[in-house]
Coordinates of C-alpha atoms in Angstrom, one line a residue:
Chain A
X398 CA 0.0 0.0 0.0
X399 CA 1.5 3.3 -1.1
X400 CA 1.6 6.5 1.0
X401 CA -1.0 8.4 -1.2
X402 CA -3.5 5.6 -0.8
X403 CA -2.6 5.2 2.9
X404 CA -3.3 8.8 3.5
X405 CA -6.5 8.8 1.5
X406 CA -7.9 5.7 3.2
X407 CA -7.0 7.1 6.7
X408 CA -8.7 10.5 5.9
X409 CA -11.8 8.8 4.5
X410 CA -12.0 6.4 7.5
X411 CA -11.8 9.3 10.0
X412 CA -14.4 11.2 8.0
X413 CA -16.9 8.3 7.7
X414 CA -16.5 7.5 11.4
X415 CA -17.2 11.1 12.3
X416 CA -20.2 11.2 10.0
X417 CA -21.7 8.0 11.4
X418 CA -21.1 9.3 14.9
X419 CA -23.2 12.4 14.1
X420 CA -25.9 10.5 12.2
X421 CA -26.2 7.9 15.0
X422 CA -26.3 10.0 18.2
X423 CA -27.8 7.7 20.8
X424 CA -31.3 8.9 21.8
X425 CA -32.4 8.9 25.4
X426 CA -35.3 6.5 24.9
X427 CA -36.0 2.8 24.4
X428 CA -34.2 2.8 21.0
X429 CA -30.8 3.4 22.6
X430 CA -29.6 -0.2 22.0
X431 CA -30.7 0.1 18.3
X432 CA -28.4 3.0 17.9
X433 CA -25.6 1.3 19.9
X434 CA -25.9 -1.7 17.6
X435 CA -25.7 0.5 14.4
X436 CA -22.7 2.3 15.9
X437 CA -21.0 -1.0 16.8
X438 CA -21.3 -2.1 13.2
X439 CA -20.7 1.2 11.5
X440 CA -18.0 3.0 13.4
X441 CA -14.3 1.9 13.3
X442 CA -12.7 -1.1 11.6
X443 CA -13.9 -1.0 8.0
X444 CA -11.5 -0.5 5.1
X445 CA -13.9 2.2 3.7
X446 CA -13.1 1.2 0.2
X447 CA -16.5 2.0 -1.2
X448 CA -16.5 5.5 0.4
X449 CA -13.0 6.1 -1.0
X450 CA -14.3 5.2 -4.5
X451 CA -17.1 7.6 -4.2
X452 CA -14.8 10.4 -2.9
X453 CA -11.9 9.8 -5.3
X454 CA -14.3 9.7 -8.3
X455 CA -16.0 12.8 -7.2
X456 CA -12.6 14.4 -6.7
X457 CA -11.9 13.9 -10.4
X458 CA -14.6 16.5 -11.1
X459 CA -13.9 18.9 -8.3
X460 CA -17.1 18.0 -6.3
X461 CA -17.4 19.6 -2.9
X462 CA -16.1 17.0 -0.4
X463 CA -18.8 17.6 2.2
X464 CA -21.3 16.6 -0.5
X465 CA -19.3 13.5 -1.7
X466 CA -18.8 12.6 2.0
X467 CA -22.5 12.3 2.5
X468 CA -22.9 10.1 -0.5
X469 CA -20.0 8.0 0.5
X470 CA -21.7 7.6 3.9
X471 CA -24.9 6.4 2.3
X472 CA -23.0 3.7 0.3
X473 CA -21.1 2.6 3.4
X474 CA -24.5 2.5 5.3
X475 CA -25.8 0.0 2.7
X476 CA -22.5 -2.0 2.9
X477 CA -22.7 -2.1 6.7
X478 CA -26.4 -3.1 6.7
X479 CA -25.6 -6.0 4.3
X480 CA -22.8 -7.2 6.5
X481 CA -25.1 -7.2 9.6
X482 CA -27.7 -9.2 7.8
X483 CA -25.2 -11.5 6.1
X484 CA -23.6 -12.4 9.4
X485 CA -26.9 -13.5 10.9
X486 CA -27.2 -17.2 12.1
X487 CA -29.8 -17.9 9.3
X488 CA -27.3 -16.5 6.7
X489 CA -23.5 -16.9 7.0
X490 CA -23.7 -17.4 10.8
X491 CA -20.5 -15.4 11.6
X492 CA -19.4 -14.4 15.1
X493 CA -16.6 -12.1 14.1
X494 CA -16.5 -9.1 11.8
X495 CA -13.8 -6.5 11.5
X496 CA -12.2 -8.1 14.5
X497 CA -15.2 -7.5 16.7
X498 CA -18.2 -9.7 17.7
X499 CA -20.9 -9.4 15.0
X500 CA -24.0 -7.4 15.9
X501 CA -26.2 -10.3 16.8
X502 CA -23.5 -11.6 19.1
X503 CA -22.8 -8.2 20.8
X504 CA -26.6 -7.5 21.0
X505 CA -29.2 -10.0 19.8
X506 CA -30.7 -11.2 16.5
X507 CA -33.8 -9.0 16.6
X508 CA -31.6 -5.9 17.2
X509 CA -29.3 -6.9 14.4
X510 CA -32.2 -7.3 11.9
X511 CA -33.6 -3.9 12.9
X512 CA -30.1 -2.2 12.9
X513 CA -29.6 -3.4 9.4
X514 CA -33.1 -2.2 8.3
X515 CA -32.4 1.2 9.8
X516 CA -29.1 1.7 8.1
X517 CA -30.8 0.7 4.9
X518 CA -33.5 3.4 5.3
X519 CA -30.9 6.0 6.5
X520 CA -28.9 5.5 3.3
X521 CA -31.8 6.6 1.1
X522 CA -32.8 9.4 3.5
X523 CA -29.3 10.8 3.3
X524 CA -29.3 10.7 -0.6
X525 CA -32.7 12.3 -0.9
X526 CA -32.0 15.1 1.7
X527 CA -31.6 18.5 0.1
X528 CA -28.7 19.2 2.5
X529 CA -26.7 16.5 0.6
X530 CA -27.1 18.0 -2.8
X531 CA -29.1 21.1 -4.0
X532 CA -30.2 19.6 -7.3
X533 CA -33.2 17.2 -6.9
X534 CA -32.4 15.6 -10.2
X535 CA -29.0 14.5 -8.8
X536 CA -30.6 13.3 -5.6
X537 CA -33.2 11.2 -7.4
X538 CA -30.5 9.7 -9.6
X539 CA -28.3 8.8 -6.7
X540 CA -31.2 7.1 -5.0
X541 CA -32.2 5.1 -8.1
X542 CA -28.7 3.9 -8.8
X543 CA -28.0 2.9 -5.2
X544 CA -31.4 1.1 -4.9
X545 CA -30.8 -0.8 -8.0
X546 CA -27.2 -1.8 -7.0
X547 CA -28.4 -3.0 -3.6
X548 CA -31.7 -4.7 -4.4
X549 CA -32.7 -8.0 -6.0
X550 CA -30.8 -7.2 -9.3
X551 CA -27.6 -6.3 -7.4
X552 CA -26.2 -7.0 -3.9
X553 CA -29.2 -8.7 -2.3
X554 CA -29.9 -10.8 -5.4
X555 CA -26.2 -11.8 -5.4
X556 CA -26.5 -12.8 -1.8
X557 CA -29.4 -15.0 -2.6
X558 CA -27.4 -16.7 -5.4
X559 CA -24.6 -17.2 -2.9
X560 CA -27.0 -19.1 -0.6
X561 CA -28.1 -21.2 -3.5
X562 CA -24.5 -21.9 -4.4
X563 CA -24.1 -24.0 -1.3
X564 CA -26.5 -26.6 -2.7
X565 CA -25.8 -26.2 -6.4
X566 CA -22.9 -26.6 -8.7
X567 CA -22.3 -23.3 -10.4
X568 CA -20.2 -22.9 -13.5
X569 CA -17.7 -20.0 -14.0
X570 CA -20.2 -17.9 -15.9
X571 CA -22.7 -18.2 -13.0
X572 CA -20.1 -17.6 -10.3
X573 CA -18.9 -14.5 -12.2
X574 CA -22.5 -13.2 -12.4
X575 CA -23.1 -14.0 -8.7
X576 CA -20.0 -12.1 -7.7
X577 CA -20.7 -9.1 -10.0
X578 CA -24.0 -8.8 -8.2
X579 CA -23.0 -9.6 -4.7
X580 CA -19.9 -7.6 -4.5
X581 CA -19.4 -5.9 -7.8
X582 CA -22.6 -3.9 -7.9
X583 CA -21.9 -1.9 -4.8
X584 CA -18.3 -1.3 -5.9
X585 CA -19.4 -0.2 -9.3
X586 CA -22.2 2.1 -8.0
X587 CA -19.7 3.8 -5.7
X588 CA -17.8 5.0 -8.8
X589 CA -21.1 5.7 -10.5
X590 CA -22.4 7.9 -7.8
X591 CA -19.1 9.9 -7.8
X592 CA -19.6 10.4 -11.5
X593 CA -23.2 11.5 -11.0
X594 CA -22.1 14.1 -8.5
X595 CA -19.5 15.2 -11.1
X596 CA -22.4 15.7 -13.5
X597 CA -20.7 13.3 -16.0
X598 CA -23.5 12.4 -18.5
X599 CA -24.1 8.5 -18.9
X600 CA -22.1 8.2 -22.1
X601 CA -19.1 9.9 -20.4
X602 CA -19.2 7.4 -17.6
X603 CA -18.2 4.4 -19.8
X604 CA -14.5 4.4 -18.9
X605 CA -15.2 4.8 -15.2
X606 CA -17.8 2.1 -15.4
X607 CA -15.2 -0.2 -17.1
X608 CA -12.7 0.6 -14.3
X609 CA -15.3 -0.2 -11.6
X610 CA -16.5 -3.4 -13.2
X611 CA -13.0 -4.9 -13.5
X612 CA -12.1 -3.6 -10.0
X613 CA -15.2 -5.3 -8.5
X614 CA -14.4 -8.7 -10.0
X615 CA -10.7 -8.4 -9.0
X616 CA -11.8 -7.5 -5.5
X617 CA -13.9 -10.7 -5.2
X618 CA -11.1 -12.9 -6.5
X619 CA -8.7 -11.3 -4.1
X620 CA -11.4 -12.0 -1.4
X621 CA -11.5 -15.7 -2.4
X622 CA -7.7 -15.8 -2.2
X623 CA -7.8 -14.2 1.3
X624 CA -10.4 -16.7 2.4
X625 CA -8.1 -19.6 1.3
X626 CA -4.7 -18.1 2.3
X627 CA -5.3 -15.2 4.7
X628 CA -4.6 -14.9 8.4
X629 CA -7.8 -14.7 10.4
X630 CA -6.2 -12.4 13.0
X631 CA -5.4 -9.9 10.3
X632 CA -8.5 -10.2 8.2
X633 CA -10.7 -10.0 11.3
X634 CA -13.3 -12.5 10.3
X635 CA -13.7 -16.3 10.0
X636 CA -12.0 -17.8 6.9
X637 CA -12.0 -21.0 4.9
X638 CA -15.7 -21.0 4.9
X639 CA -16.3 -21.3 1.2
X640 CA -14.3 -24.5 1.0
X641 CA -16.1 -26.0 4.0
X642 CA -19.5 -25.1 2.5
X643 CA -18.5 -26.8 -0.7
X644 CA -19.3 -23.7 -2.7
X645 CA -17.9 -23.1 -6.1
X646 CA -15.8 -19.9 -6.2
X647 CA -13.3 -18.4 -8.6
X648 CA -10.7 -20.3 -6.7
X649 CA -12.3 -23.7 -6.8
X650 CA -13.0 -23.3 -10.5
X651 CA -9.7 -21.7 -11.5
X652 CA -7.2 -22.9 -8.9
X653 CA -5.0 -20.5 -6.9
X654 CA -2.4 -19.7 -9.7
X655 CA -4.9 -18.9 -12.4
X656 CA -7.1 -17.0 -10.0
X657 CA -4.2 -14.8 -8.9
X658 CA -3.3 -14.3 -12.5
X659 CA -6.9 -13.4 -13.4
X660 CA -7.0 -10.9 -10.5
X661 CA -3.8 -9.2 -11.7
X662 CA -5.1 -9.1 -15.3
X663 CA -8.3 -7.5 -14.2
X664 CA -6.4 -4.9 -12.1
X665 CA -4.3 -3.9 -15.1
X666 CA -7.4 -3.7 -17.3
X667 CA -9.1 -1.6 -14.6
X668 CA -6.2 0.8 -14.6
X669 CA -6.1 1.0 -18.4
X670 CA -9.7 2.3 -18.4
X671 CA -8.4 5.4 -16.7
X672 CA -5.9 6.3 -19.5
X673 CA -8.0 9.4 -20.3
X674 CA -7.3 10.8 -16.8
X675 CA -4.1 12.3 -15.5
X676 CA -2.5 12.4 -12.0
X677 CA -5.9 13.3 -10.6
X678 CA -6.9 9.6 -11.0
X679 CA -3.9 8.2 -9.1
X680 CA -5.9 7.4 -6.0
X681 CA -8.3 5.2 -8.2
X682 CA -5.2 3.5 -9.8
X683 CA -3.7 2.8 -6.4
X684 CA -7.0 1.5 -5.1
X685 CA -6.9 -1.1 -8.0
X686 CA -3.3 -2.1 -7.2
X687 CA -4.1 -2.3 -3.5
X688 CA -6.9 -4.8 -4.2
X689 CA -4.4 -7.5 -5.3
X690 CA -1.9 -6.8 -2.6
X691 CA -4.1 -6.4 0.5
X692 CA -3.9 -8.8 3.3
X693 CA -7.3 -8.0 4.9
Chain B
X1039 CA -67.9 -1.3 5.5
X1040 CA -69.9 0.8 3.0
X1041 CA -70.1 0.1 -0.7
X1042 CA -67.9 3.1 -1.8
X1043 CA -65.1 1.9 0.4
X1044 CA -65.7 -1.7 -0.5
X1045 CA -65.2 -0.8 -4.2
X1046 CA -62.3 1.4 -3.6
X1047 CA -60.4 -1.3 -1.5
X1048 CA -61.2 -4.0 -4.1
X1049 CA -60.0 -1.8 -6.9
X1050 CA -56.8 -0.9 -5.0
X1051 CA -56.2 -4.5 -4.0
X1052 CA -56.4 -5.7 -7.6
X1053 CA -54.2 -2.9 -8.8
X1054 CA -51.5 -3.5 -6.2
X1055 CA -51.6 -7.2 -6.9
X1056 CA -51.1 -6.6 -10.6
X1057 CA -48.3 -4.1 -10.0
X1058 CA -46.5 -6.5 -7.7
X1059 CA -46.9 -9.3 -10.2
X1060 CA -45.2 -7.1 -12.9
X1061 CA -42.5 -5.9 -10.6
X1062 CA -41.7 -9.4 -9.3
X1063 CA -41.6 -11.5 -12.5
X1064 CA -39.7 -14.6 -11.5
X1065 CA -36.3 -14.8 -13.2
X1066 CA -35.0 -17.9 -14.7
X1067 CA -31.9 -18.1 -12.5
X1068 CA -30.9 -19.0 -9.0
X1069 CA -32.8 -16.0 -7.6
X1070 CA -36.2 -17.6 -8.5
X1071 CA -37.0 -18.6 -4.8
X1072 CA -36.2 -15.0 -3.7
X1073 CA -38.8 -13.7 -6.1
X1074 CA -41.3 -16.5 -5.2
X1075 CA -40.8 -15.5 -1.5
X1076 CA -41.5 -11.8 -2.3
X1077 CA -44.6 -12.7 -4.3
X1078 CA -45.8 -15.0 -1.5
X1079 CA -45.7 -12.1 0.9
X1080 CA -46.7 -9.3 -1.4
X1081 CA -49.5 -10.6 -3.6
X1082 CA -53.0 -11.4 -2.3
X1083 CA -54.5 -11.1 1.1
X1084 CA -53.5 -7.6 2.4
X1085 CA -56.1 -5.0 3.2
X1086 CA -54.1 -2.4 1.2
X1087 CA -55.1 0.3 3.5
X1088 CA -51.9 2.3 3.0
X1089 CA -52.1 2.2 -0.8
X1090 CA -55.7 3.3 -0.5
X1091 CA -54.6 6.3 1.6
X1092 CA -52.0 7.2 -1.0
X1093 CA -54.5 6.9 -3.8
X1094 CA -57.5 8.5 -2.1
X1095 CA -55.3 11.5 -1.0
X1096 CA -53.8 11.9 -4.5
X1097 CA -57.3 11.7 -5.9
X1098 CA -58.3 14.8 -4.0
X1099 CA -55.9 16.7 -6.2
X1100 CA -56.6 14.9 -9.5
X1101 CA -53.3 13.1 -9.6
X1102 CA -52.8 10.6 -12.4
X1103 CA -53.7 7.2 -11.0
X1104 CA -50.9 5.4 -12.7
X1105 CA -48.5 7.7 -10.9
X1106 CA -50.2 7.4 -7.5
X1107 CA -50.5 3.6 -8.0
X1108 CA -46.7 3.4 -8.3
X1109 CA -46.2 5.4 -5.1
X1110 CA -48.9 3.3 -3.3
X1111 CA -46.9 0.2 -4.5
X1112 CA -43.7 1.6 -2.9
X1113 CA -45.5 2.2 0.4
X1114 CA -47.0 -1.3 0.4
X1115 CA -43.6 -2.8 -0.5
X1116 CA -42.2 -1.1 2.7
X1117 CA -45.1 -2.5 4.7
X1118 CA -44.7 -6.0 3.4
X1119 CA -40.9 -6.0 4.0
X1120 CA -41.6 -5.0 7.6
X1121 CA -44.2 -7.8 8.0
X1122 CA -41.7 -10.3 6.7
X1123 CA -38.9 -9.2 9.1
X1124 CA -41.3 -8.7 12.1
X1125 CA -42.6 -12.3 11.6
X1126 CA -39.1 -13.8 11.9
X1127 CA -38.3 -16.2 14.8
X1128 CA -35.9 -13.7 16.3
X1129 CA -38.7 -11.0 16.2
X1130 CA -42.4 -11.8 16.8
X1131 CA -41.9 -15.5 15.7
X1132 CA -45.2 -15.8 13.8
X1133 CA -46.2 -18.8 11.6
X1134 CA -49.3 -17.2 10.0
X1135 CA -49.8 -13.9 8.2
X1136 CA -52.8 -12.9 6.1
X1137 CA -54.1 -16.6 6.5
X1138 CA -50.9 -18.0 4.9
X1139 CA -47.6 -19.4 6.3
X1140 CA -45.2 -16.6 6.9
X1141 CA -42.3 -16.3 4.5
X1142 CA -39.7 -18.0 6.7
X1143 CA -42.1 -20.9 7.2
X1144 CA -43.0 -21.2 3.5
X1145 CA -39.3 -20.8 2.4
X1146 CA -36.6 -20.3 5.0
X1147 CA -35.2 -17.6 7.3
X1148 CA -32.4 -16.6 5.0
X1149 CA -34.8 -16.2 2.1
X1150 CA -37.2 -14.2 4.3
X1151 CA -34.4 -11.8 5.4
X1152 CA -33.3 -11.2 1.8
X1153 CA -36.9 -10.9 0.5
X1154 CA -37.5 -8.2 3.1
X1155 CA -34.3 -6.4 2.1
X1156 CA -35.2 -6.6 -1.6
X1157 CA -38.7 -5.2 -1.1
X1158 CA -37.1 -2.4 1.0
X1159 CA -34.7 -1.5 -1.8
X1160 CA -37.4 -1.8 -4.5
X1161 CA -39.6 0.7 -2.7
X1162 CA -37.0 3.4 -3.1
X1163 CA -36.1 2.4 -6.6
X1164 CA -39.7 2.8 -7.6
X1165 CA -40.0 6.3 -6.0
X1166 CA -36.8 7.5 -7.6
X1167 CA -37.6 6.2 -11.0
X1168 CA -38.4 8.9 -13.7
X1169 CA -41.3 6.7 -14.9
X1170 CA -43.0 7.2 -11.6
X1171 CA -43.0 11.0 -11.7
X1172 CA -41.5 13.3 -14.2
X1173 CA -40.4 15.9 -11.6
X1174 CA -37.2 15.0 -9.8
X1175 CA -38.1 17.3 -6.9
X1176 CA -41.2 15.3 -6.3
X1177 CA -39.3 12.0 -6.6
X1178 CA -36.6 13.1 -4.1
X1179 CA -39.3 14.3 -1.7
X1180 CA -41.2 11.0 -1.8
X1181 CA -38.0 9.1 -1.1
X1182 CA -37.0 11.3 1.8
X1183 CA -40.4 11.2 3.5
X1184 CA -40.8 7.4 3.0
X1185 CA -37.2 6.8 4.3
X1186 CA -37.8 8.9 7.4
X1187 CA -41.2 7.2 8.1
X1188 CA -39.7 3.7 7.8
X1189 CA -36.3 4.2 9.5
X1190 CA -35.1 4.5 13.1
X1191 CA -37.2 7.6 13.7
X1192 CA -40.3 5.9 12.3
X1193 CA -41.5 2.3 11.7
X1194 CA -38.2 0.4 12.5
X1195 CA -37.6 2.5 15.6
X1196 CA -41.1 1.8 16.8
X1197 CA -40.5 -1.9 16.2
X1198 CA -37.4 -1.6 18.4
X1199 CA -39.4 0.1 21.2
X1200 CA -41.9 -2.7 20.8
X1201 CA -39.2 -5.3 21.5
X1202 CA -38.1 -3.4 24.5
X1203 CA -41.7 -3.2 25.7
X1204 CA -41.7 -6.9 26.5
X1205 CA -39.1 -6.4 29.2
X1206 CA -40.0 -2.8 30.4
X1207 CA -43.1 -1.2 31.9
X1208 CA -44.1 1.6 29.5
X1209 CA -46.5 4.4 30.5
X1210 CA -49.3 5.7 28.2
X1211 CA -47.1 8.5 26.8
X1212 CA -44.4 6.0 25.8
X1213 CA -46.9 3.4 24.4
X1214 CA -48.5 6.3 22.4
X1215 CA -45.1 7.3 21.0
X1216 CA -44.2 3.7 20.3
X1217 CA -47.4 3.2 18.3
X1218 CA -47.1 6.5 16.5
X1219 CA -43.7 5.3 15.2
X1220 CA -44.4 1.6 14.7
X1221 CA -47.8 1.9 12.9
X1222 CA -48.6 5.6 12.7
X1223 CA -45.6 6.7 10.8
X1224 CA -46.3 4.6 7.7
X1225 CA -50.0 5.4 7.8
X1226 CA -49.2 9.2 8.1
X1227 CA -46.7 9.1 5.3
X1228 CA -49.2 7.4 3.0
X1229 CA -51.4 10.5 3.2
X1230 CA -48.3 12.7 3.1
X1231 CA -47.0 11.1 -0.2
X1232 CA -50.5 11.5 -1.8
X1233 CA -50.3 15.3 -0.8
X1234 CA -46.8 15.5 -2.2
X1235 CA -48.0 14.1 -5.5
X1236 CA -50.9 16.7 -5.4
X1237 CA -48.2 19.4 -5.0
X1238 CA -49.8 20.6 -1.8
X1239 CA -47.2 22.8 -0.1
X1240 CA -46.2 21.7 3.4
X1241 CA -48.4 24.4 5.1
X1242 CA -51.4 23.2 3.2
X1243 CA -50.8 19.6 4.3
X1244 CA -51.7 20.4 8.0
X1245 CA -55.3 19.2 7.9
X1246 CA -54.3 16.0 6.1
X1247 CA -51.5 15.5 8.5
X1248 CA -53.9 15.8 11.4
X1249 CA -56.3 13.3 9.8
X1250 CA -53.5 10.8 9.2
X1251 CA -52.1 11.2 12.7
X1252 CA -55.4 10.5 14.4
X1253 CA -56.2 7.7 12.0
X1254 CA -52.9 6.0 12.8
X1255 CA -53.5 6.0 16.5
X1256 CA -57.1 4.8 16.1
X1257 CA -55.9 2.1 13.8
X1258 CA -53.4 0.8 16.5
X1259 CA -56.0 0.9 19.3
X1260 CA -58.4 -1.0 17.0
X1261 CA -55.5 -3.5 16.4
X1262 CA -55.1 -4.0 20.1
X1263 CA -58.8 -4.6 20.5
X1264 CA -58.7 -7.1 17.6
X1265 CA -55.8 -8.8 19.3
X1266 CA -57.8 -9.2 22.4
X1267 CA -61.3 -9.9 21.0
X1268 CA -60.9 -10.9 17.3
X1269 CA -61.3 -14.3 15.6
X1270 CA -58.0 -15.8 14.4
X1271 CA -59.6 -17.4 11.4
X1272 CA -61.0 -14.0 10.2
X1273 CA -57.9 -11.9 11.2
X1274 CA -55.6 -14.4 9.5
X1275 CA -52.8 -14.3 12.1
X1276 CA -52.0 -15.4 15.7
X1277 CA -53.8 -13.3 18.3
X1278 CA -53.6 -12.7 22.1
X1279 CA -49.8 -12.3 21.8
X1280 CA -49.6 -9.0 23.6
X1281 CA -51.2 -10.2 26.7
X1282 CA -49.1 -13.4 26.8
X1283 CA -45.9 -11.3 26.3
X1284 CA -46.9 -9.1 29.2
X1285 CA -46.6 -6.0 27.0
X1286 CA -48.2 -2.7 28.0
X1287 CA -50.6 -1.7 25.2
X1288 CA -53.4 0.9 24.9
X1289 CA -55.7 -1.9 26.1
X1290 CA -53.7 -2.9 29.2
X1291 CA -53.3 0.7 30.2
X1292 CA -56.9 2.0 29.4
X1293 CA -59.1 -1.2 29.6
X1294 CA -61.4 -2.3 26.8
X1295 CA -64.2 0.2 27.3
X1296 CA -62.0 3.4 27.5
X1297 CA -59.8 2.1 24.6
X1298 CA -62.9 1.6 22.4
X1299 CA -64.1 5.1 23.4
X1300 CA -60.7 6.6 22.7
X1301 CA -60.6 4.9 19.3
X1302 CA -64.0 6.3 18.3
X1303 CA -63.0 9.8 19.6
X1304 CA -59.9 9.7 17.4
X1305 CA -61.8 8.6 14.3
X1306 CA -64.3 11.5 14.8
X1307 CA -61.4 13.9 15.2
X1308 CA -59.7 12.4 12.1
X1309 CA -62.9 13.0 10.1
X1310 CA -63.2 16.6 11.4
X1311 CA -59.7 17.4 10.0
X1312 CA -61.3 16.9 6.6
X1313 CA -64.0 19.6 7.0
X1314 CA -62.4 21.7 4.3
X1315 CA -62.9 19.0 1.7
X1316 CA -66.2 18.0 0.1
X1317 CA -67.5 14.7 -1.2
X1318 CA -64.1 14.1 -2.9
X1319 CA -62.8 13.2 0.6
X1320 CA -65.6 10.6 1.3
X1321 CA -63.2 7.7 0.8
X1322 CA -60.8 9.0 3.4
X1323 CA -63.8 9.6 5.8
X1324 CA -65.0 6.0 5.2
X1325 CA -61.5 4.6 5.8
X1326 CA -61.5 6.3 9.2
X1327 CA -64.9 4.8 10.1
X1328 CA -63.8 1.4 8.8
X1329 CA -60.9 1.4 11.1
X1330 CA -63.1 1.2 14.3
X1331 CA -65.6 -1.3 12.7
X1332 CA -63.2 -3.7 11.0
X1333 CA -63.0 -7.4 12.0
X1334 CA -59.5 -8.1 10.5

């Protein structure tokens, strides 16, 4: 990880933590545990990769950072809600996340379900709020793109395919589609929302879209490699679960060497999509390289 | 139930069923069960009270019914998602809903969690879609109001208070606040969204807001009365659960007679808020009267 990216991730993490802390001030009423549960999941520990993609893309077009910070917060709220629900006993049944007990372990299952639902609603409330962006056209577009990326045609649909994967034999095309939905959609939309804030018309977003698409797949292959080879103490969650569940992944279908090669190729391709941009896109380039090299 | 309301509810039910059927066409891929689960919960059986409130309020201002139908669909999607999650074993643990097995019974818990999450995302995708309304300002306002009403300051926050109610002794003020959030917020916002579609400025929405507020509380007291006195076969879900859980409700705090009186008083008050409207508001008036008289 290089210094520029280090600094950018550290700045974004501090910013997102501060924004979550303001958004989730604990009320003095019977909902206190609900807010504590949201804070437990949302504040501290995350890589904040999606917020950085929103912010770094918006930076390309000189978007006000307070505005892109709010949009980054909304994307991270969706990501955190999905982690809370995915960790539930009925889903992946995980006890550890970002090195801390998962929400249903630290609180209880009902609180975890509601904490996820609340972060989900808050994400759209933030995007639709006039204080986030003055132009209602931009706000409505942000909402529509994030809702699409997180719903049955995106993240949640991919999660459903992932559940089915435990009892089916998926081929490489299906695994690729699954991962593009489950992980890729939210990574892609992070770049997309940054471009919307930058008022880039849809036809001008093609190179950014290509970058995000390749990055999303590379990210997932890297995740599979980490699941197989990573150190639980560093990664901060239970590993080797895919193999135990007998799920087909990029790794089981390609093998370690070809998977690693594929990941590197996708990262190179992602970076090439940015050839039209100068040094202002260096953070995006470094994010792509970080994806192959990361250890958590 | 009078004939006008009968007809309006029947028309709205058929319309909402048809819209859900189009929205939730089952894909030929591993997500098929996710869509089946959403259809199981969303199509058929509901009273469609919230959609009717959206539609009847929008009708006051001559709003295009295709447009108000989409907005009504979004509100009902939020309502259905909340029912799916509330019925989960970790929450109210219900086996029966609208006379059918609950989603986690008919499918499984993981599918139920995801089906709820997907309907949640779809609601906001519908509201933000340019095909729902041409004006982005209206779209963004619809999203913001529905997100507020369903998040931690509304429905989901009220559900959290309801969970805490099982292990606390709430007074009448707290039970009132709980119910205003848990049930009232979504009923109120249904009227609010109809008024937004009618381009009623916030200051002109006061009487409608008063109507919706009183209606929401009356609805919940009627629900408590049904829980204590209703027929499970007619209501279509398990009853007498509040008493068994030892939860304070309007009924436990006021007693049956005063609760019924309070409910009637709220309905009268709700209707009085509509004095500025003529016969065009008759459906809204009948909805209010239906709330005290309903048997399911």
